[in-house]
Amino acid sequence: MSLSQLLTERAAAAVDVRRAARTSKASGGALLAVVVLLAALPYVVFSDITDTLVNFYVLVALASMWNLLAGFGGLVSVGQQAFVGIGAYSVIALADLGVQPYLAVPLAALTCVVFAVPTSWLAFRLRGDYFAVGTWVIAEVYRLLVVRVDALGGASGKGLAGLSGLDPALRGALTYWVALALTLATVGGCYLLLRGRVGLSLMAVRDEETAASAAGIDVTRAKRIVYLVSAAGTGAAGGVITISSLSVNPDAIFNVQWSAYMIFIVVIGGIGFVEGPLLGAVVFFALQQLLADYGSWYLVLLGAVGIAAARWLPGGLWGLVRDRTGLSLFPVGYYVRDPGHAR
């Protein structure tokens, strides 16, 4: 054996490279227990609590998709409301065709992917701030097109067909479970995507696009994948909003406030962390419930909190937790440890 080979083997034995730390594995078990508990809530709590949680799950899903797009793909969009609206109206249109509304939610996600393909060809011609503004303009174009379709209710919107015959308690429980499944699919989908080669490519493109391209990464392909996945998850969230509210209005569903909510949640929770949208949604939802009675001051206080987080917590709340404890619920990188150091 050569000296170089001997040194390489000793160096490999001196460190322990793992996908997850022990704390991550323990937290994974705790998360599974939480999911089981949340799934059982319709049996043990009143419907007003589960109805409130549906809104929370939608926010988590939307923020997770925006975090995947901007936090890992480097695509800062303020036009994701386009896919919220397309997903919502897809459920309306499919229900009118006789499709069961709950089954229409995943079909709405696929519809958004179809729309996202030509949208990406247009949006990807823009860079930086122009991309952000361009996505907002594209969302407005989609809203104006929907308003002109009389079959979708025009400017006044339209109600959802196909759920009037269901018992209200059963409908509430089904809506809750669909919303919970949406959250699990979006968070879990981000985690699985980022653990693979696509995730490594995305983070390389985000950090330095030119260097990533020089290293052989297909930058456009990586961006398009994350854009389509984000569109699908955002569209499914729009579908859940529709089955929860039983109607849709173009001005409300295509409102830029949806993108504002996503950005706020991710900035507060921690951009670039899978856990960030979860923690950020908890904080945002709590502030929303506590400050809703303060009128316009509610928005002022939310803005102040967002500015403070951006100024003093660049990694968000989860970045602070990660720095202090080393905890990672969804590890997408690698841990290099000394085998003699138990953790």
Coordinates of C-alpha atoms in Angstrom, one line a residue:
M1 CA 0.0 0.0 0.0
S2 CA 1.3 3.4 -0.9
L3 CA 1.8 6.2 1.6
S4 CA -0.9 8.3 0.0
Q5 CA -3.4 5.5 0.2
L6 CA -2.5 4.9 3.9
L7 CA -3.0 8.6 4.7
T8 CA -6.3 8.6 2.9
E9 CA -7.7 5.6 4.8
R10 CA -6.5 7.1 8.1
A11 CA -8.1 10.5 7.3
A12 CA -11.4 8.7 6.4
A13 CA -11.3 6.8 9.7
A14 CA -10.6 10.0 11.6
V15 CA -14.0 11.5 10.8
D16 CA -17.6 10.2 10.6
V17 CA -19.6 11.6 7.7
R18 CA -23.3 11.2 8.1
R19 CA -26.5 12.4 6.5
A20 CA -28.1 13.3 9.8
A21 CA -27.1 13.9 13.4
R22 CA -28.5 11.8 16.3
T23 CA -30.6 14.8 17.3
S24 CA -32.1 14.9 13.8
K25 CA -33.1 11.2 14.1
A26 CA -34.7 11.8 17.5
S27 CA -36.6 14.8 16.3
G28 CA -37.8 12.8 13.3
G29 CA -39.6 10.4 15.7
A30 CA -41.1 13.4 17.5
L31 CA -42.4 14.9 14.3
L32 CA -44.0 11.6 13.3
A33 CA -45.8 11.5 16.7
V34 CA -47.0 15.1 16.1
V35 CA -48.3 14.2 12.6
V36 CA -50.3 11.3 14.1
L37 CA -51.8 13.6 16.7
L38 CA -52.7 16.3 14.2
A39 CA -54.4 13.7 12.0
A40 CA -56.6 12.7 14.9
L41 CA -57.7 16.2 15.8
P42 CA -61.1 16.1 13.9
Y43 CA -62.1 13.4 16.4
V44 CA -61.2 15.2 19.5
V45 CA -61.6 19.0 19.0
F46 CA -64.4 21.3 17.8
S47 CA -64.7 22.2 14.1
D48 CA -63.7 25.8 14.6
I49 CA -60.2 24.7 15.7
T50 CA -59.7 22.5 12.7
D51 CA -61.1 25.2 10.4
T52 CA -58.5 27.6 11.8
L53 CA -55.7 25.0 11.3
V54 CA -56.6 24.6 7.7
N55 CA -55.6 28.3 7.2
F56 CA -52.4 27.6 9.0
Y57 CA -51.6 24.5 6.9
V58 CA -52.1 26.6 3.7
L59 CA -49.7 29.2 4.9
V60 CA -47.1 26.5 5.7
A61 CA -47.5 25.0 2.2
L62 CA -47.3 28.4 0.5
A63 CA -44.2 29.5 2.5
S64 CA -42.5 26.2 1.9
M65 CA -42.9 26.6 -1.9
W66 CA -41.6 30.1 -1.9
N67 CA -38.7 29.1 0.3
L68 CA -37.8 26.3 -2.2
L69 CA -38.0 28.8 -5.0
A70 CA -36.1 31.7 -3.4
G71 CA -34.2 30.2 -0.5
F72 CA -32.8 27.3 -2.4
G73 CA -33.2 28.2 -6.1
G74 CA -32.4 31.9 -5.8
L75 CA -35.6 32.9 -7.7
V76 CA -37.1 35.7 -5.8
S77 CA -40.7 36.0 -7.0
V78 CA -43.5 38.3 -6.0
G79 CA -45.9 36.7 -8.4
Q80 CA -46.7 33.3 -6.9
Q81 CA -50.3 34.4 -6.4
A82 CA -50.6 33.6 -10.1
F83 CA -50.5 29.9 -9.2
V84 CA -52.7 30.3 -6.1
G85 CA -55.3 31.7 -8.5
I86 CA -54.8 29.1 -11.2
G87 CA -55.1 26.3 -8.7
A88 CA -58.2 27.8 -7.1
Y89 CA -60.0 28.3 -10.4
S90 CA -58.8 24.8 -11.7
V91 CA -60.8 23.3 -8.8
I92 CA -63.8 25.4 -9.7
A93 CA -63.6 24.4 -13.4
L94 CA -63.0 20.7 -12.7
A95 CA -65.9 20.6 -10.2
D96 CA -68.2 22.0 -12.8
L97 CA -67.1 19.1 -15.1
G98 CA -68.2 16.6 -12.4
V99 CA -64.8 16.0 -10.7
Q100 CA -65.1 15.5 -7.0
P101 CA -63.6 18.7 -5.5
Y102 CA -61.2 16.9 -3.2
L103 CA -59.9 14.9 -6.1
A104 CA -59.6 18.1 -8.1
V105 CA -56.9 19.4 -5.8
P106 CA -54.0 17.3 -7.1
L107 CA -55.3 17.8 -10.6
A108 CA -55.1 21.6 -10.0
A109 CA -51.5 21.1 -9.1
L110 CA -50.9 19.4 -12.4
T111 CA -52.7 22.2 -14.2
C112 CA -50.4 24.7 -12.6
V113 CA -47.4 22.8 -13.8
V114 CA -48.8 23.0 -17.4
F115 CA -49.2 26.8 -17.0
A116 CA -45.8 27.1 -15.4
V117 CA -43.9 25.7 -18.3
P118 CA -44.6 28.6 -20.8
T119 CA -44.5 31.1 -17.9
S120 CA -41.0 30.0 -17.0
W121 CA -39.9 30.5 -20.6
L122 CA -41.0 34.1 -20.3
A123 CA -39.9 34.8 -16.7
F124 CA -36.4 33.2 -17.0
R125 CA -35.5 35.8 -19.6
L126 CA -35.4 38.3 -16.7
R127 CA -32.8 38.5 -13.9
G128 CA -32.8 39.8 -10.4
D129 CA -35.2 42.6 -9.6
Y130 CA -36.6 42.4 -13.1
F131 CA -37.6 38.8 -12.5
A132 CA -39.4 39.7 -9.3
V133 CA -41.4 42.5 -10.9
G134 CA -41.9 40.4 -14.1
T135 CA -43.6 37.6 -12.1
W136 CA -45.9 40.2 -10.5
V137 CA -46.9 41.4 -13.9
I138 CA -47.5 37.9 -15.2
A139 CA -49.8 37.2 -12.2
E140 CA -51.8 40.3 -13.1
V141 CA -52.1 39.2 -16.7
Y142 CA -53.5 35.8 -15.5
R143 CA -56.0 37.7 -13.3
L144 CA -57.2 39.8 -16.2
L145 CA -57.6 36.8 -18.4
V146 CA -59.7 34.9 -15.7
V147 CA -62.0 38.0 -15.3
R148 CA -62.9 37.8 -19.0
V149 CA -64.1 34.2 -18.8
D150 CA -67.8 34.2 -18.0
A151 CA -67.8 30.5 -17.3
L152 CA -65.6 31.2 -14.3
G153 CA -67.8 33.9 -12.9
G154 CA -66.1 36.9 -14.4
A155 CA -65.1 39.7 -12.0
S156 CA -67.6 38.6 -9.3
G157 CA -66.1 35.1 -8.9
K158 CA -67.9 31.8 -8.6
G159 CA -69.1 29.3 -6.0
L160 CA -67.8 25.7 -5.7
A161 CA -70.1 22.9 -6.8
G162 CA -70.0 19.3 -5.7
L163 CA -69.8 19.7 -1.9
S164 CA -73.4 20.8 -1.0
G165 CA -74.6 17.2 -0.4
L166 CA -71.9 16.4 2.2
D167 CA -72.6 16.6 5.9
P168 CA -70.9 19.8 7.3
A169 CA -69.0 17.8 9.9
L170 CA -67.7 15.3 7.3
R171 CA -66.8 18.1 4.9
G172 CA -64.9 20.0 7.6
A173 CA -62.9 16.8 8.5
L174 CA -62.1 16.0 4.9
T175 CA -61.0 19.6 4.2
Y176 CA -58.8 19.4 7.3
W177 CA -57.2 16.1 6.2
V178 CA -56.6 17.4 2.7
A179 CA -54.9 20.5 4.0
L180 CA -52.8 18.5 6.4
A181 CA -51.8 16.2 3.5
L182 CA -50.9 19.3 1.5
T183 CA -48.5 20.5 4.2
L184 CA -46.9 17.0 4.6
A185 CA -46.5 16.8 0.8
T186 CA -44.9 20.2 0.3
V187 CA -42.6 20.0 3.3
G188 CA -41.7 16.4 2.6
G189 CA -41.3 17.1 -1.1
C190 CA -38.9 19.9 -0.4
Y191 CA -36.9 17.7 1.9
L192 CA -36.6 14.8 -0.6
L193 CA -35.8 17.1 -3.5
L194 CA -33.1 19.0 -1.7
R195 CA -31.4 15.8 -0.5
G196 CA -30.7 14.6 -4.0
R197 CA -28.6 15.9 -6.8
V198 CA -31.1 18.5 -7.8
G199 CA -30.9 20.0 -4.4
L200 CA -27.1 20.3 -4.6
S201 CA -27.4 21.9 -8.1
L202 CA -30.0 24.4 -6.8
M203 CA -27.9 25.5 -3.9
A204 CA -24.8 25.9 -6.2
V205 CA -26.9 28.0 -8.6
R206 CA -28.2 30.1 -5.8
D207 CA -24.8 30.8 -4.4
E208 CA -23.0 31.5 -7.7
E209 CA -24.8 30.9 -11.0
T210 CA -21.7 31.4 -13.2
A211 CA -19.5 29.1 -11.1
A212 CA -22.3 26.5 -11.1
S213 CA -22.5 26.6 -14.9
A214 CA -18.8 26.4 -15.2
A215 CA -18.9 23.3 -13.0
G216 CA -21.2 21.5 -15.5
I217 CA -24.6 22.2 -13.9
D218 CA -27.5 22.8 -16.2
V219 CA -28.6 26.0 -14.6
T220 CA -31.8 26.5 -16.6
R221 CA -32.9 22.9 -16.0
A222 CA -32.4 23.2 -12.2
K223 CA -34.3 26.5 -12.1
R224 CA -37.1 25.1 -14.2
I225 CA -37.5 22.1 -12.0
V226 CA -37.8 24.1 -8.8
Y227 CA -40.1 26.6 -10.5
L228 CA -42.5 23.8 -11.7
V229 CA -42.5 22.1 -8.3
S230 CA -43.2 25.4 -6.5
A231 CA -46.0 26.1 -9.0
A232 CA -47.6 22.7 -8.3
G233 CA -47.5 23.1 -4.5
T234 CA -48.7 26.7 -4.6
G235 CA -51.6 25.6 -7.0
A236 CA -52.6 22.8 -4.6
A237 CA -52.7 25.3 -1.8
G238 CA -55.0 27.5 -3.9
G239 CA -57.2 24.5 -4.4
V240 CA -57.5 23.9 -0.7
I241 CA -58.4 27.6 -0.2
T242 CA -61.3 27.0 -2.6
I243 CA -62.7 23.9 -0.9
S244 CA -62.3 25.6 2.4
S245 CA -64.1 28.9 1.5
L246 CA -66.5 27.2 -1.1
S247 CA -66.0 30.1 -3.5
V248 CA -63.4 32.1 -5.3
N249 CA -63.0 35.8 -6.2
P250 CA -60.4 36.9 -8.7
D251 CA -59.3 40.0 -6.9
A252 CA -58.8 38.1 -3.7
I253 CA -57.2 35.0 -5.0
F254 CA -54.8 36.8 -7.3
N255 CA -54.0 39.4 -4.7
V256 CA -50.3 40.1 -4.1
Q257 CA -50.9 39.7 -0.4
W258 CA -50.3 36.0 -0.8
S259 CA -46.8 36.6 -2.0
A260 CA -46.3 39.1 0.8
Y261 CA -47.4 36.5 3.4
M262 CA -45.0 33.9 1.9
I263 CA -42.1 36.3 2.0
F264 CA -42.8 37.5 5.6
I265 CA -43.1 33.9 6.9
V266 CA -39.9 32.8 5.3
V267 CA -37.9 35.9 6.4
I268 CA -39.2 35.5 10.0
G269 CA -38.7 31.7 10.1
G270 CA -35.4 31.5 8.2
I271 CA -34.8 31.5 4.5
G272 CA -32.8 28.6 3.1
F273 CA -33.9 26.2 5.9
V274 CA -36.7 23.6 5.4
E275 CA -37.7 24.2 8.9
G276 CA -37.9 28.0 8.4
P277 CA -41.5 28.2 6.9
L278 CA -42.8 26.0 9.8
L279 CA -41.5 28.2 12.5
G280 CA -42.3 31.4 10.6
A281 CA -45.9 30.3 9.9
V282 CA -46.4 29.7 13.7
V283 CA -45.1 33.2 14.5
F284 CA -47.1 34.8 11.6
F285 CA -50.3 32.9 12.5
A286 CA -50.0 33.9 16.2
L287 CA -49.4 37.6 15.3
Q288 CA -52.4 37.4 12.8
Q289 CA -54.7 36.1 15.5
L290 CA -53.5 38.5 18.2
L291 CA -53.4 41.7 16.2
A292 CA -56.3 41.2 13.8
D293 CA -58.5 43.5 15.9
Y294 CA -56.1 46.5 15.6
G295 CA -57.1 47.5 12.1
S296 CA -54.4 49.0 10.0
W297 CA -52.0 48.9 13.0
Y298 CA -52.0 45.1 12.4
L299 CA -50.1 45.6 9.1
V300 CA -47.8 48.2 10.6
L301 CA -46.8 45.8 13.4
L302 CA -46.3 43.0 11.0
G303 CA -44.0 45.2 8.9
A304 CA -42.0 46.3 11.9
V305 CA -41.5 42.6 12.9
G306 CA -40.4 41.8 9.4
I307 CA -37.9 44.7 9.3
A308 CA -36.5 43.8 12.7
A309 CA -36.0 40.1 11.6
A310 CA -34.3 41.1 8.4
R311 CA -32.0 43.5 10.2
W312 CA -31.0 41.5 13.3
L313 CA -31.8 37.9 12.3
P314 CA -30.5 37.4 8.8
G315 CA -30.9 33.6 9.3
G316 CA -34.4 34.0 10.8
L317 CA -35.6 32.4 14.0
W318 CA -34.6 28.9 12.8
G319 CA -31.1 30.1 12.0
L320 CA -30.8 31.3 15.6
V321 CA -32.0 28.0 16.9
R322 CA -29.6 26.1 14.6
D323 CA -26.6 28.2 15.7
R324 CA -27.4 27.8 19.4
T325 CA -28.4 24.1 19.4
G326 CA -27.2 22.5 16.2
L327 CA -30.6 21.0 15.8
S328 CA -31.8 20.1 12.3
L329 CA -35.3 18.5 11.8
F330 CA -34.7 18.2 8.0
P331 CA -31.0 17.8 7.3
V332 CA -30.2 18.3 3.6
G333 CA -26.5 18.4 4.0
Y334 CA -23.8 16.3 5.6
Y335 CA -22.5 16.1 9.2
V336 CA -18.7 15.6 9.7
R337 CA -17.9 14.5 13.2
D338 CA -15.1 13.1 15.3
P339 CA -16.0 9.5 16.0
G340 CA -14.8 9.9 19.5
H341 CA -17.1 12.8 20.1
A342 CA -20.6 11.5 21.0
R343 CA -23.5 13.8 20.2

